[in-house]
mmCIF file of C-alpha atoms in Angstrom:
data_model
loop_
_atom_site.group_PDB
_atom_site.id
_atom_site.type_symbol
_atom_site.label_atom_id
_atom_site.label_comp_id
_atom_site.label_asym_id
_atom_site.label_seq_id
_atom_site.Cartn_x
_atom_site.Cartn_y
_atom_site.Cartn_z
ATOM 1 C CA UNK A 285 7.005 -27.457 -0.272
ATOM 2 C CA UNK A 286 4.542 -26.790 2.529
ATOM 3 C CA UNK A 287 1.456 -24.657 1.973
ATOM 4 C CA UNK A 288 0.881 -22.171 4.801
ATOM 5 C CA UNK A 289 -1.811 -20.260 6.598
ATOM 6 C CA UNK A 290 -0.404 -17.277 8.521
ATOM 7 C CA UNK A 291 -2.563 -16.089 11.422
ATOM 8 C CA UNK A 292 -1.686 -12.633 12.730
ATOM 9 C CA UNK A 293 0.035 -11.787 9.463
ATOM 10 C CA UNK A 294 0.184 -8.019 10.066
ATOM 11 C CA UNK A 295 1.801 -8.230 13.516
ATOM 12 C CA UNK A 296 5.509 -8.276 14.344
ATOM 13 C CA UNK A 297 6.103 -12.016 13.856
ATOM 14 C CA UNK A 298 3.542 -12.232 11.059
ATOM 15 C CA UNK A 299 5.195 -9.554 8.934
ATOM 16 C CA UNK A 300 8.571 -11.248 9.369
ATOM 17 C CA UNK A 301 6.996 -14.549 8.316
ATOM 18 C CA UNK A 302 5.579 -12.877 5.210
ATOM 19 C CA UNK A 303 8.988 -11.361 4.463
ATOM 20 C CA UNK A 304 10.562 -14.801 4.768
ATOM 21 C CA UNK A 305 7.861 -16.405 2.623
ATOM 22 C CA UNK A 306 8.583 -13.926 -0.167
ATOM 23 C CA UNK A 307 12.321 -14.618 -0.030
ATOM 24 C CA UNK A 308 11.910 -18.398 0.246
ATOM 25 C CA UNK A 309 9.083 -18.758 -2.241
ATOM 26 C CA UNK A 310 6.738 -20.463 0.227
ATOM 27 C CA UNK A 311 3.155 -21.000 -0.892
ATOM 28 C CA UNK A 312 0.854 -19.025 1.418
ATOM 29 C CA UNK A 313 -2.770 -20.050 0.880
ATOM 30 C CA UNK A 314 -4.446 -18.039 3.655
ATOM 31 C CA UNK A 315 -3.835 -14.975 5.801
ATOM 32 C CA UNK A 316 -5.632 -13.651 8.876
ATOM 33 C CA UNK A 317 -5.284 -10.318 10.658
ATOM 34 C CA UNK A 318 -7.120 -8.051 13.084
ATOM 35 C CA UNK A 319 -7.788 -4.724 11.399
ATOM 36 C CA UNK A 320 -4.606 -3.500 9.674
ATOM 37 C CA UNK A 321 -5.911 -3.719 6.130
ATOM 38 C CA UNK A 322 -3.220 -1.451 4.663
ATOM 39 C CA UNK A 323 -0.560 -4.043 5.475
ATOM 40 C CA UNK A 324 -2.936 -6.894 4.625
ATOM 41 C CA UNK A 325 -3.515 -5.459 1.155
ATOM 42 C CA UNK A 326 0.231 -5.281 0.522
ATOM 43 C CA UNK A 327 0.590 -8.891 1.681
ATOM 44 C CA UNK A 328 -2.255 -10.100 -0.526
ATOM 45 C CA UNK A 329 -0.771 -8.431 -3.584
ATOM 46 C CA UNK A 330 2.693 -9.830 -2.832
ATOM 47 C CA UNK A 331 1.760 -13.389 -1.820
ATOM 48 C CA UNK A 332 -1.445 -13.945 -3.829
ATOM 49 C CA UNK A 333 -3.175 -16.093 -1.167
ATOM 50 C CA UNK A 334 -6.538 -17.662 -1.930
ATOM 51 C CA UNK A 335 -8.171 -16.473 1.309
ATOM 52 C CA UNK A 336 -7.825 -13.645 3.819
ATOM 53 C CA UNK A 337 -9.707 -13.255 7.105
ATOM 54 C CA UNK A 338 -10.021 -9.944 8.943
ATOM 55 C CA UNK A 339 -11.318 -9.990 12.512
ATOM 56 C CA UNK A 340 -12.885 -6.526 12.125
ATOM 57 C CA UNK A 341 -15.854 -7.038 9.799
ATOM 58 C CA UNK A 342 -16.037 -3.397 8.668
ATOM 59 C CA UNK A 343 -12.350 -3.506 7.770
ATOM 60 C CA UNK A 344 -12.947 -6.773 5.915
ATOM 61 C CA UNK A 345 -15.573 -5.137 3.715
ATOM 62 C CA UNK A 346 -13.187 -2.314 2.860
ATOM 63 C CA UNK A 347 -10.345 -4.723 2.082
ATOM 64 C CA UNK A 348 -12.618 -6.867 -0.090
ATOM 65 C CA UNK A 349 -13.218 -3.896 -2.349
ATOM 66 C CA UNK A 350 -9.550 -2.968 -2.484
ATOM 67 C CA UNK A 351 -8.340 -6.409 -3.621
ATOM 68 C CA UNK A 352 -11.242 -7.352 -5.875
ATOM 69 C CA UNK A 353 -8.799 -7.532 -8.787
ATOM 70 C CA UNK A 354 -6.518 -10.077 -7.090
ATOM 71 C CA UNK A 355 -8.805 -13.100 -6.798
ATOM 72 C CA UNK A 356 -8.447 -13.481 -3.028
ATOM 73 C CA UNK A 357 -11.621 -14.185 -1.060
ATOM 74 C CA UNK A 358 -11.900 -11.832 1.948
ATOM 75 C CA UNK A 359 -14.197 -12.529 4.905
ATOM 76 C CA UNK A 360 -14.629 -10.910 8.299
ATOM 77 C CA UNK A 361 -15.197 -12.029 11.890
ATOM 78 C CA UNK A 362 -13.905 -14.723 14.208
ATOM 79 C CA UNK A 363 -15.322 -17.590 12.154
ATOM 80 C CA UNK A 364 -13.383 -16.309 9.158
ATOM 81 C CA UNK A 365 -10.159 -16.349 11.192
ATOM 82 C CA UNK A 366 -10.866 -19.929 12.243
ATOM 83 C CA UNK A 367 -11.518 -20.781 8.600
ATOM 84 C CA UNK A 368 -8.075 -19.440 7.724
ATOM 85 C CA UNK A 369 -6.572 -21.550 10.524
ATOM 86 C CA UNK A 370 -8.196 -24.674 9.097
ATOM 87 C CA UNK A 371 -7.974 -23.745 5.409
ATOM 88 C CA UNK A 372 -8.240 -26.889 3.328
ATOM 89 C CA UNK A 373 -5.298 -26.153 1.030
ATOM 90 C CA UNK A 374 -2.865 -25.457 3.885
ATOM 91 C CA UNK A 375 -0.885 -28.236 5.508
ATOM 92 C CA UNK A 376 0.780 -25.975 8.107
ATOM 93 C CA UNK A 377 -0.534 -23.076 10.183
ATOM 94 C CA UNK A 378 1.787 -20.394 11.548
ATOM 95 C CA UNK A 379 -0.094 -18.861 14.474
ATOM 96 C CA UNK A 380 1.435 -15.459 15.181
ATOM 97 C CA UNK A 381 -1.678 -13.931 16.759
ATOM 98 C CA UNK A 382 -1.225 -11.950 19.976
ATOM 99 C CA UNK A 383 -2.884 -12.746 23.294
ATOM 100 C CA UNK A 384 -5.556 -15.257 24.220
ATOM 101 C CA UNK A 385 -7.247 -14.385 20.922
ATOM 102 C CA UNK A 386 -4.765 -16.828 19.386
ATOM 103 C CA UNK A 387 -6.089 -19.812 21.343
ATOM 104 C CA UNK A 388 -9.078 -20.638 19.151
ATOM 105 C CA UNK A 389 -7.009 -20.545 15.916
ATOM 106 C CA UNK A 390 -4.520 -22.914 17.574
ATOM 107 C CA UNK A 391 -7.310 -25.368 18.354
ATOM 108 C CA UNK A 392 -8.823 -24.958 14.877
ATOM 109 C CA UNK A 393 -5.490 -25.822 13.276
ATOM 110 C CA UNK A 394 -5.023 -28.904 15.453
ATOM 111 C CA UNK A 395 -8.607 -30.078 14.935
ATOM 112 C CA UNK A 396 -7.978 -29.864 11.185
ATOM 113 C CA UNK A 397 -4.786 -31.914 11.595
ATOM 114 C CA UNK A 398 -2.562 -29.090 10.369
ATOM 115 C CA UNK A 399 1.053 -28.998 11.528
ATOM 116 C CA UNK A 400 1.258 -26.020 13.891
ATOM 117 C CA UNK A 401 4.127 -23.524 13.945
ATOM 118 C CA UNK A 402 3.284 -21.767 17.206
ATOM 119 C CA UNK A 403 4.329 -18.206 18.001
ATOM 120 C CA UNK A 404 1.239 -17.519 20.133
ATOM 121 C CA UNK A 405 2.579 -18.406 23.578
ATOM 122 C CA UNK A 406 -0.751 -17.583 25.246
ATOM 123 C CA UNK A 407 -2.204 -20.785 23.771
ATOM 124 C CA UNK A 408 0.150 -22.734 26.028
ATOM 125 C CA UNK A 409 0.167 -20.330 28.971
ATOM 126 C CA UNK A 410 -3.625 -20.291 29.235
ATOM 127 C CA UNK A 411 -4.599 -23.754 28.002
ATOM 128 C CA UNK A 412 -1.487 -25.902 27.755
ATOM 129 C CA UNK A 413 -3.354 -28.973 28.985
ATOM 130 C CA UNK A 414 -6.089 -28.563 26.367
ATOM 131 C CA UNK A 415 -3.694 -27.824 23.496
ATOM 132 C CA UNK A 416 -1.207 -30.616 24.178
ATOM 133 C CA UNK A 417 -3.992 -33.148 24.747
ATOM 134 C CA UNK A 418 -5.586 -32.262 21.408
ATOM 135 C CA UNK A 419 -2.225 -32.401 19.606
ATOM 136 C CA UNK A 420 -1.648 -35.921 20.960
ATOM 137 C CA UNK A 421 -5.175 -36.987 20.038
ATOM 138 C CA UNK A 422 -4.792 -35.720 16.461
ATOM 139 C CA UNK A 423 -1.127 -36.793 16.215
ATOM 140 C CA UNK A 424 -0.196 -33.289 15.053
ATOM 141 C CA UNK A 425 3.239 -31.746 15.700
ATOM 142 C CA UNK A 426 3.578 -28.396 17.472
ATOM 143 C CA UNK A 427 6.712 -26.628 16.241
ATOM 144 C CA UNK A 428 7.798 -23.708 18.455
ATOM 145 C CA UNK A 429 8.514 -20.325 16.869
ATOM 146 C CA UNK A 430 9.523 -18.305 19.944
ATOM 147 C CA UNK A 431 13.304 -17.972 19.665
ATOM 148 C CA UNK A 432 13.901 -19.581 23.076
ATOM 149 C CA UNK A 433 11.642 -22.546 22.466
ATOM 150 C CA UNK A 434 12.973 -23.011 18.958
ATOM 151 C CA UNK A 435 16.458 -23.123 20.482
ATOM 152 C CA UNK A 436 15.428 -25.772 23.012
ATOM 153 C CA UNK A 437 13.640 -27.739 20.284
ATOM 154 C CA UNK A 438 16.875 -27.794 18.293
ATOM 155 C CA UNK A 439 19.082 -28.618 21.301
ATOM 156 C CA UNK A 440 16.879 -31.540 22.346
ATOM 157 C CA UNK A 441 17.937 -33.369 19.197
ATOM 158 C CA UNK A 442 21.291 -33.966 20.920
ATOM 159 C CA UNK A 443 19.844 -36.597 23.260
ATOM 160 C CA UNK A 444 16.849 -38.664 24.330
ATOM 161 C CA UNK A 445 14.005 -37.191 26.389
ATOM 162 C CA UNK A 446 14.956 -39.256 29.432
ATOM 163 C CA UNK A 447 18.497 -37.884 29.257
ATOM 164 C CA UNK A 448 17.419 -34.264 29.830
ATOM 165 C CA UNK A 449 18.359 -32.791 33.203
ATOM 166 C CA UNK A 450 17.237 -29.154 32.867
ATOM 167 C CA UNK A 451 16.084 -26.618 30.316
ATOM 168 C CA UNK A 452 17.835 -23.236 30.339
ATOM 169 C CA UNK A 453 15.847 -20.255 29.038
ATOM 170 C CA UNK A 454 17.830 -17.123 28.296
ATOM 171 C CA UNK A 455 16.456 -13.620 28.855
ATOM 172 C CA UNK A 456 17.878 -10.339 27.618
ATOM 173 C CA UNK A 457 17.113 -8.635 30.923
ATOM 174 C CA UNK A 458 15.214 -5.930 29.054
ATOM 175 C CA UNK A 459 15.920 -2.195 29.310
ATOM 176 C CA UNK A 460 15.966 -2.148 33.135
ATOM 177 C CA UNK A 461 18.680 -4.687 33.905
ATOM 178 C CA UNK A 462 20.269 -3.752 37.233
ATOM 179 C CA UNK A 463 17.403 -1.508 38.367
ATOM 180 C CA UNK A 464 15.863 -2.070 41.799
ATOM 181 C CA UNK A 465 12.150 -2.135 42.613
ATOM 182 C CA UNK A 466 12.126 1.445 43.906
ATOM 183 C CA UNK A 467 13.701 2.846 40.761
ATOM 184 C CA UNK A 468 11.259 0.884 38.605
ATOM 185 C CA UNK A 469 8.394 2.888 40.138
ATOM 186 C CA UNK A 470 9.493 5.805 37.922
ATOM 187 C CA UNK A 471 9.442 3.913 34.602
ATOM 188 C CA UNK A 472 7.267 5.285 31.790
ATOM 189 C CA UNK A 473 5.864 3.443 28.789
ATOM 190 C CA UNK A 474 8.378 5.193 26.525
ATOM 191 C CA UNK A 475 11.212 3.895 28.729
ATOM 192 C CA UNK A 476 9.874 0.340 28.704
ATOM 193 C CA UNK A 477 9.441 0.237 24.928
ATOM 194 C CA UNK A 478 13.191 0.655 24.356
ATOM 195 C CA UNK A 479 14.232 -3.010 24.175
ATOM 196 C CA UNK A 480 18.024 -3.418 23.896
ATOM 197 C CA UNK A 481 18.181 -6.225 21.319
ATOM 198 C CA UNK A 482 14.825 -7.295 19.848
ATOM 199 C CA UNK A 483 12.310 -5.417 17.700
ATOM 200 C CA UNK A 484 8.837 -6.546 18.775
ATOM 201 C CA UNK A 485 5.261 -5.362 19.197
ATOM 202 C CA UNK A 486 4.383 -3.042 22.091
ATOM 203 C CA UNK A 487 2.648 -5.652 24.264
ATOM 204 C CA UNK A 488 5.473 -8.205 24.193
ATOM 205 C CA UNK A 489 8.073 -5.456 24.632
ATOM 206 C CA UNK A 490 6.409 -4.402 27.906
ATOM 207 C CA UNK A 491 6.124 -8.055 28.949
ATOM 208 C CA UNK A 492 9.843 -8.420 28.310
ATOM 209 C CA UNK A 493 10.574 -5.369 30.457
ATOM 210 C CA UNK A 494 8.585 -6.772 33.415
ATOM 211 C CA UNK A 495 9.943 -10.310 32.771
ATOM 212 C CA UNK A 496 6.326 -11.466 32.570
ATOM 213 C CA UNK A 497 7.178 -12.676 29.080
ATOM 214 C CA UNK A 498 9.947 -14.881 30.436
ATOM 215 C CA UNK A 499 7.574 -16.278 33.038
ATOM 216 C CA UNK A 500 5.117 -17.107 30.269
ATOM 217 C CA UNK A 501 7.934 -18.777 28.352
ATOM 218 C CA UNK A 502 8.706 -21.001 31.345
ATOM 219 C CA UNK A 503 5.091 -22.199 31.323
ATOM 220 C CA UNK A 504 5.139 -22.638 27.550
ATOM 221 C CA UNK A 505 8.370 -24.649 27.690
ATOM 222 C CA UNK A 506 6.958 -26.868 30.415
ATOM 223 C CA UNK A 507 3.963 -27.799 28.248
ATOM 224 C CA UNK A 508 5.842 -28.035 24.955
ATOM 225 C CA UNK A 509 8.623 -30.267 26.215
ATOM 226 C CA UNK A 510 7.005 -32.085 29.142
ATOM 227 C CA UNK A 511 9.472 -30.725 31.713
ATOM 228 C CA UNK A 512 8.195 -29.416 35.083
ATOM 229 C CA UNK A 513 8.853 -25.750 35.824
ATOM 230 C CA UNK A 514 11.116 -26.783 38.722
ATOM 231 C CA UNK A 515 13.576 -28.099 36.120
ATOM 232 C CA UNK A 516 13.565 -24.956 33.978
ATOM 233 C CA UNK A 517 16.161 -22.289 34.754
ATOM 234 C CA UNK A 518 16.086 -18.673 33.602
ATOM 235 C CA UNK A 519 19.405 -16.931 32.979
ATOM 236 C CA UNK A 520 19.867 -13.298 31.951
ATOM 237 C CA UNK A 521 22.079 -13.108 28.861
ATOM 238 C CA UNK A 522 22.487 -9.511 27.760
ATOM 239 C CA UNK A 523 23.886 -10.174 24.301
ATOM 240 C CA UNK A 524 20.892 -12.263 23.084
ATOM 241 C CA UNK A 525 23.252 -14.553 21.159
ATOM 242 C CA UNK A 526 22.574 -17.786 23.065
ATOM 243 C CA UNK A 527 18.849 -18.229 22.600
ATOM 244 C CA UNK A 528 18.484 -21.077 25.106
ATOM 245 C CA UNK A 529 20.124 -24.355 26.078
ATOM 246 C CA UNK A 530 19.542 -27.864 27.383
ATOM 247 C CA UNK A 531 21.550 -29.506 30.156
ATOM 248 C CA UNK A 532 21.731 -33.288 29.914
ATOM 249 C CA UNK A 533 22.228 -35.787 32.730
ATOM 250 C CA UNK A 534 25.915 -36.235 31.873
ATOM 251 C CA UNK A 535 26.497 -32.545 32.588
ATOM 252 C CA UNK A 536 26.765 -31.485 28.946
ATOM 253 C CA UNK A 537 25.058 -28.208 28.046
ATOM 254 C CA UNK A 538 23.983 -27.885 24.409
ATOM 255 C CA UNK A 539 23.174 -24.299 23.416
ATOM 256 C CA UNK A 540 21.807 -22.712 20.238
ATOM 257 C CA UNK A 541 23.376 -19.461 19.069
ATOM 258 C CA UNK A 542 22.300 -17.055 16.370
ATOM 259 C CA UNK A 543 21.491 -13.477 15.478
ATOM 260 C CA UNK A 544 18.552 -11.749 17.181
ATOM 261 C CA UNK A 545 16.318 -12.258 14.151
ATOM 262 C CA UNK A 546 12.909 -13.948 14.430
ATOM 263 C CA UNK A 547 13.081 -15.078 10.824
ATOM 264 C CA UNK A 548 15.463 -17.898 11.748
ATOM 265 C CA UNK A 549 13.144 -19.666 14.253
ATOM 266 C CA UNK A 550 10.260 -19.141 11.820
ATOM 267 C CA UNK A 551 12.290 -20.841 9.100
ATOM 268 C CA UNK A 552 13.353 -23.681 11.413
ATOM 269 C CA UNK A 553 9.698 -24.424 12.209
ATOM 270 C CA UNK A 554 8.386 -24.208 8.651
ATOM 271 C CA UNK A 555 11.251 -26.166 7.070
ATOM 272 C CA UNK A 556 11.367 -28.850 9.796
ATOM 273 C CA UNK A 557 12.783 -31.501 9.705
ATOM 274 C CA UNK A 558 15.163 -30.057 7.111
ATOM 275 C CA UNK A 559 17.765 -27.291 7.240
ATOM 276 C CA UNK A 560 17.751 -24.848 4.342
ATOM 277 C CA UNK A 561 19.796 -21.811 3.424
ATOM 278 C CA UNK A 562 18.934 -18.632 5.321
ATOM 279 C CA UNK A 563 18.589 -15.688 2.914
ATOM 280 C CA UNK A 564 19.400 -13.121 5.610
ATOM 281 C CA UNK A 565 22.496 -12.076 7.526
ATOM 282 C CA UNK A 566 23.591 -14.734 10.012
ATOM 283 C CA UNK A 567 25.781 -14.626 13.114
ATOM 284 C CA UNK A 568 29.481 -13.903 12.603
ATOM 285 C CA UNK A 569 31.075 -15.679 15.547
ATOM 286 C CA UNK A 570 34.294 -13.673 15.138
ATOM 287 C CA UNK A 571 32.370 -10.481 15.864
ATOM 288 C CA UNK A 572 31.624 -11.600 19.437
ATOM 289 C CA UNK A 573 33.690 -10.004 22.182
ATOM 290 C CA UNK A 574 32.188 -12.032 25.005
ATOM 291 C CA UNK A 575 29.066 -13.632 26.441
ATOM 292 C CA UNK A 576 27.661 -12.826 29.890
ATOM 293 C CA UNK A 577 25.211 -14.714 32.096
ATOM 294 C CA UNK A 578 23.463 -13.549 35.284
ATOM 295 C CA UNK A 579 20.819 -14.768 37.692
ATOM 296 C CA UNK A 580 17.534 -12.831 37.317
ATOM 297 C CA UNK A 581 16.652 -10.321 40.038
ATOM 298 C CA UNK A 582 13.408 -11.824 41.298
ATOM 299 C CA UNK A 583 12.826 -9.077 43.850
ATOM 300 C CA UNK A 584 12.893 -6.366 41.197
ATOM 301 C CA UNK A 585 10.993 -8.488 38.653
ATOM 302 C CA UNK A 586 8.507 -10.636 40.633
ATOM 303 C CA UNK A 587 6.368 -11.444 37.572
ATOM 304 C CA UNK A 588 8.841 -14.217 36.752
ATOM 305 C CA UNK A 589 8.304 -16.053 40.042
ATOM 306 C CA UNK A 590 4.542 -15.464 39.882
ATOM 307 C CA UNK A 591 4.395 -17.319 36.569
ATOM 308 C CA UNK A 592 6.750 -20.105 37.623
ATOM 309 C CA UNK A 593 4.412 -20.996 40.489
ATOM 310 C CA UNK A 594 1.317 -21.062 38.239
ATOM 311 C CA UNK A 595 -0.745 -24.238 38.154
ATOM 312 C CA UNK A 596 -4.022 -25.211 36.478
ATOM 313 C CA UNK A 597 -5.963 -22.147 35.360
ATOM 314 C CA UNK A 598 -3.528 -19.715 36.996
ATOM 315 C CA UNK A 599 -1.760 -19.121 33.687
ATOM 316 C CA UNK A 600 -5.021 -17.927 32.136
ATOM 317 C CA UNK A 601 -5.666 -15.705 35.161
ATOM 318 C CA UNK A 602 -2.223 -14.084 35.042
ATOM 319 C CA UNK A 603 -2.430 -13.570 31.287
ATOM 320 C CA UNK A 604 -5.897 -12.011 31.385
ATOM 321 C CA UNK A 605 -4.989 -9.602 34.165
ATOM 322 C CA UNK A 606 -1.683 -8.789 32.503
ATOM 323 C CA UNK A 607 -3.337 -7.874 29.189
ATOM 324 C CA UNK A 608 -5.541 -5.334 30.991
ATOM 325 C CA UNK A 609 -2.622 -4.042 33.066
ATOM 326 C CA UNK A 610 -0.243 -3.599 30.126
ATOM 327 C CA UNK A 611 -2.903 -1.720 28.151
ATOM 328 C CA UNK A 612 -3.419 0.607 31.134
ATOM 329 C CA UNK A 613 0.334 1.114 31.519
ATOM 330 C CA UNK A 614 0.738 1.978 27.835
ATOM 331 C CA UNK A 615 -2.034 4.549 28.289
ATOM 332 C CA UNK A 616 -0.171 6.107 31.222
ATOM 333 C CA UNK A 617 -2.904 5.178 33.703
ATOM 334 C CA UNK A 618 -0.770 3.043 36.044
ATOM 335 C CA UNK A 619 2.868 2.620 37.007
ATOM 336 C CA UNK A 620 5.269 -0.085 35.855
ATOM 337 C CA UNK A 621 5.186 -2.014 39.144
ATOM 338 C CA UNK A 622 1.375 -1.935 39.147
ATOM 339 C CA UNK A 623 1.431 -4.528 36.364
ATOM 340 C CA UNK A 624 2.682 -7.135 38.838
ATOM 341 C CA UNK A 625 0.332 -5.916 41.576
ATOM 342 C CA UNK A 626 -2.666 -6.324 39.284
ATOM 343 C CA UNK A 627 -1.629 -9.828 38.175
ATOM 344 C CA UNK A 628 -0.929 -10.932 41.749
ATOM 345 C CA UNK A 629 -4.284 -9.642 42.979
ATOM 346 C CA UNK A 630 -6.089 -11.489 40.187
ATOM 347 C CA UNK A 631 -4.368 -14.735 41.199
ATOM 348 C CA UNK A 632 -5.393 -14.160 44.816
ATOM 349 C CA UNK A 633 -8.978 -13.337 43.792
ATOM 350 C CA UNK A 634 -9.732 -16.120 41.296
ATOM 351 C CA UNK A 635 -10.379 -19.725 42.314
ATOM 352 C CA UNK A 636 -7.796 -22.356 41.340
ATOM 353 C CA UNK A 637 -8.959 -25.033 38.882
ATOM 354 C CA UNK A 638 -6.404 -27.836 38.670
ATOM 355 C CA UNK A 639 -7.287 -29.176 35.206
ATOM 356 C CA UNK A 640 -9.476 -26.601 33.428
ATOM 357 C CA UNK A 641 -11.432 -27.358 30.281
ATOM 358 C CA UNK A 642 -11.705 -24.793 27.493
ATOM 359 C CA UNK A 643 -14.814 -23.127 28.908
ATOM 360 C CA UNK A 644 -13.140 -22.781 32.309
ATOM 361 C CA UNK A 645 -10.047 -21.268 30.670
ATOM 362 C CA UNK A 646 -12.108 -18.522 29.042
ATOM 363 C CA UNK A 647 -14.112 -18.026 32.247
ATOM 364 C CA UNK A 648 -10.865 -17.654 34.213
ATOM 365 C CA UNK A 649 -9.670 -15.104 31.661
ATOM 366 C CA UNK A 650 -12.920 -13.142 32.036
ATOM 367 C CA UNK A 651 -12.776 -13.140 35.845
ATOM 368 C CA UNK A 652 -9.124 -12.075 35.804
ATOM 369 C CA UNK A 653 -9.941 -9.126 33.564
ATOM 370 C CA UNK A 654 -12.758 -8.147 35.909
ATOM 371 C CA UNK A 655 -10.351 -8.281 38.861
ATOM 372 C CA UNK A 656 -7.853 -6.139 36.950
ATOM 373 C CA UNK A 657 -10.490 -3.562 36.048
ATOM 374 C CA UNK A 658 -11.606 -3.471 39.699
ATOM 375 C CA UNK A 659 -8.007 -2.644 40.673
ATOM 376 C CA UNK A 660 -7.955 0.199 38.142
ATOM 377 C CA UNK A 661 -11.296 1.498 39.412
ATOM 378 C CA UNK A 662 -9.987 1.621 42.986
ATOM 379 C CA UNK A 663 -7.052 3.696 41.778
ATOM 380 C CA UNK A 664 -9.472 6.025 40.034
ATOM 381 C CA UNK A 665 -7.964 5.395 36.622
#
């Protein structure tokens, strides 16, 4: 049995991982979260980890007092989070942190030679060259947790790497499938948070609505599987049953199907290379009435094309600007289509760096956020 560290344990993916760990009896040695100590306390009492890191140091002090009877060491700050990601007793790290904040824990896990179950797509979007290079250097596997990348990971077992023609990423189409650009100008945050098939955190739900998330997933897939973005297709699949597919050179398409439940890709990553019983409800194929597939509307959802054309540090630039833009949209300060406008302007403003190092990645992120805030200032919001 593997011993786990779960980074981002109180978020959407993290809480599902904890739920799965309780059902499967996994040994969780370390947890890390941002500031949600109510959920963290429940997790500590249920899982009995040896260590818990809280990014917010004041919250860490409060949590330390609350769980003094449990025997779990609690520390606060970024160094504590990195300690959880490299915790000596753990042999696998599940990184479910949100945003570029998950990059340093990814690197800490790899530097400590821990197998990495990666749900933090920003690690690859912003610094795919750095992350994959380090994984090769340390000979550490990166096991994808995103449902689409987990699906591709599973489908690739049907052939050799040189036999792959194209990767096919499926997208739900979000709540605004069929809407044109003009109609999207009227979208509110409440509208965008109504995802048709998946239950996720607010940030990723908005990214799904703009199709920025799918663009990020194209970049992530390119780095994870060594396939250029030109050979990665995006198809809108409203039912969210086919999670992605691989087309091989002989014309065969191997697809992975399953329920819209993140616990399955989490389990696939943690239990790899084995298959084990899933304790939750699985897909009943006889319940399906049909499967539909459509080309994405790139005019209505230009974030997808913006990401597909990203090179070098552009992924970090788009991500940084997008994080600022989505926060502003959720606050009602900007419109839905402004998210793309802000990201595009940041790309046009920031210099391209073909092969950025880690410092340049974080500098690109900083400059992109500055460009995004300048856009907001011009709008008077």
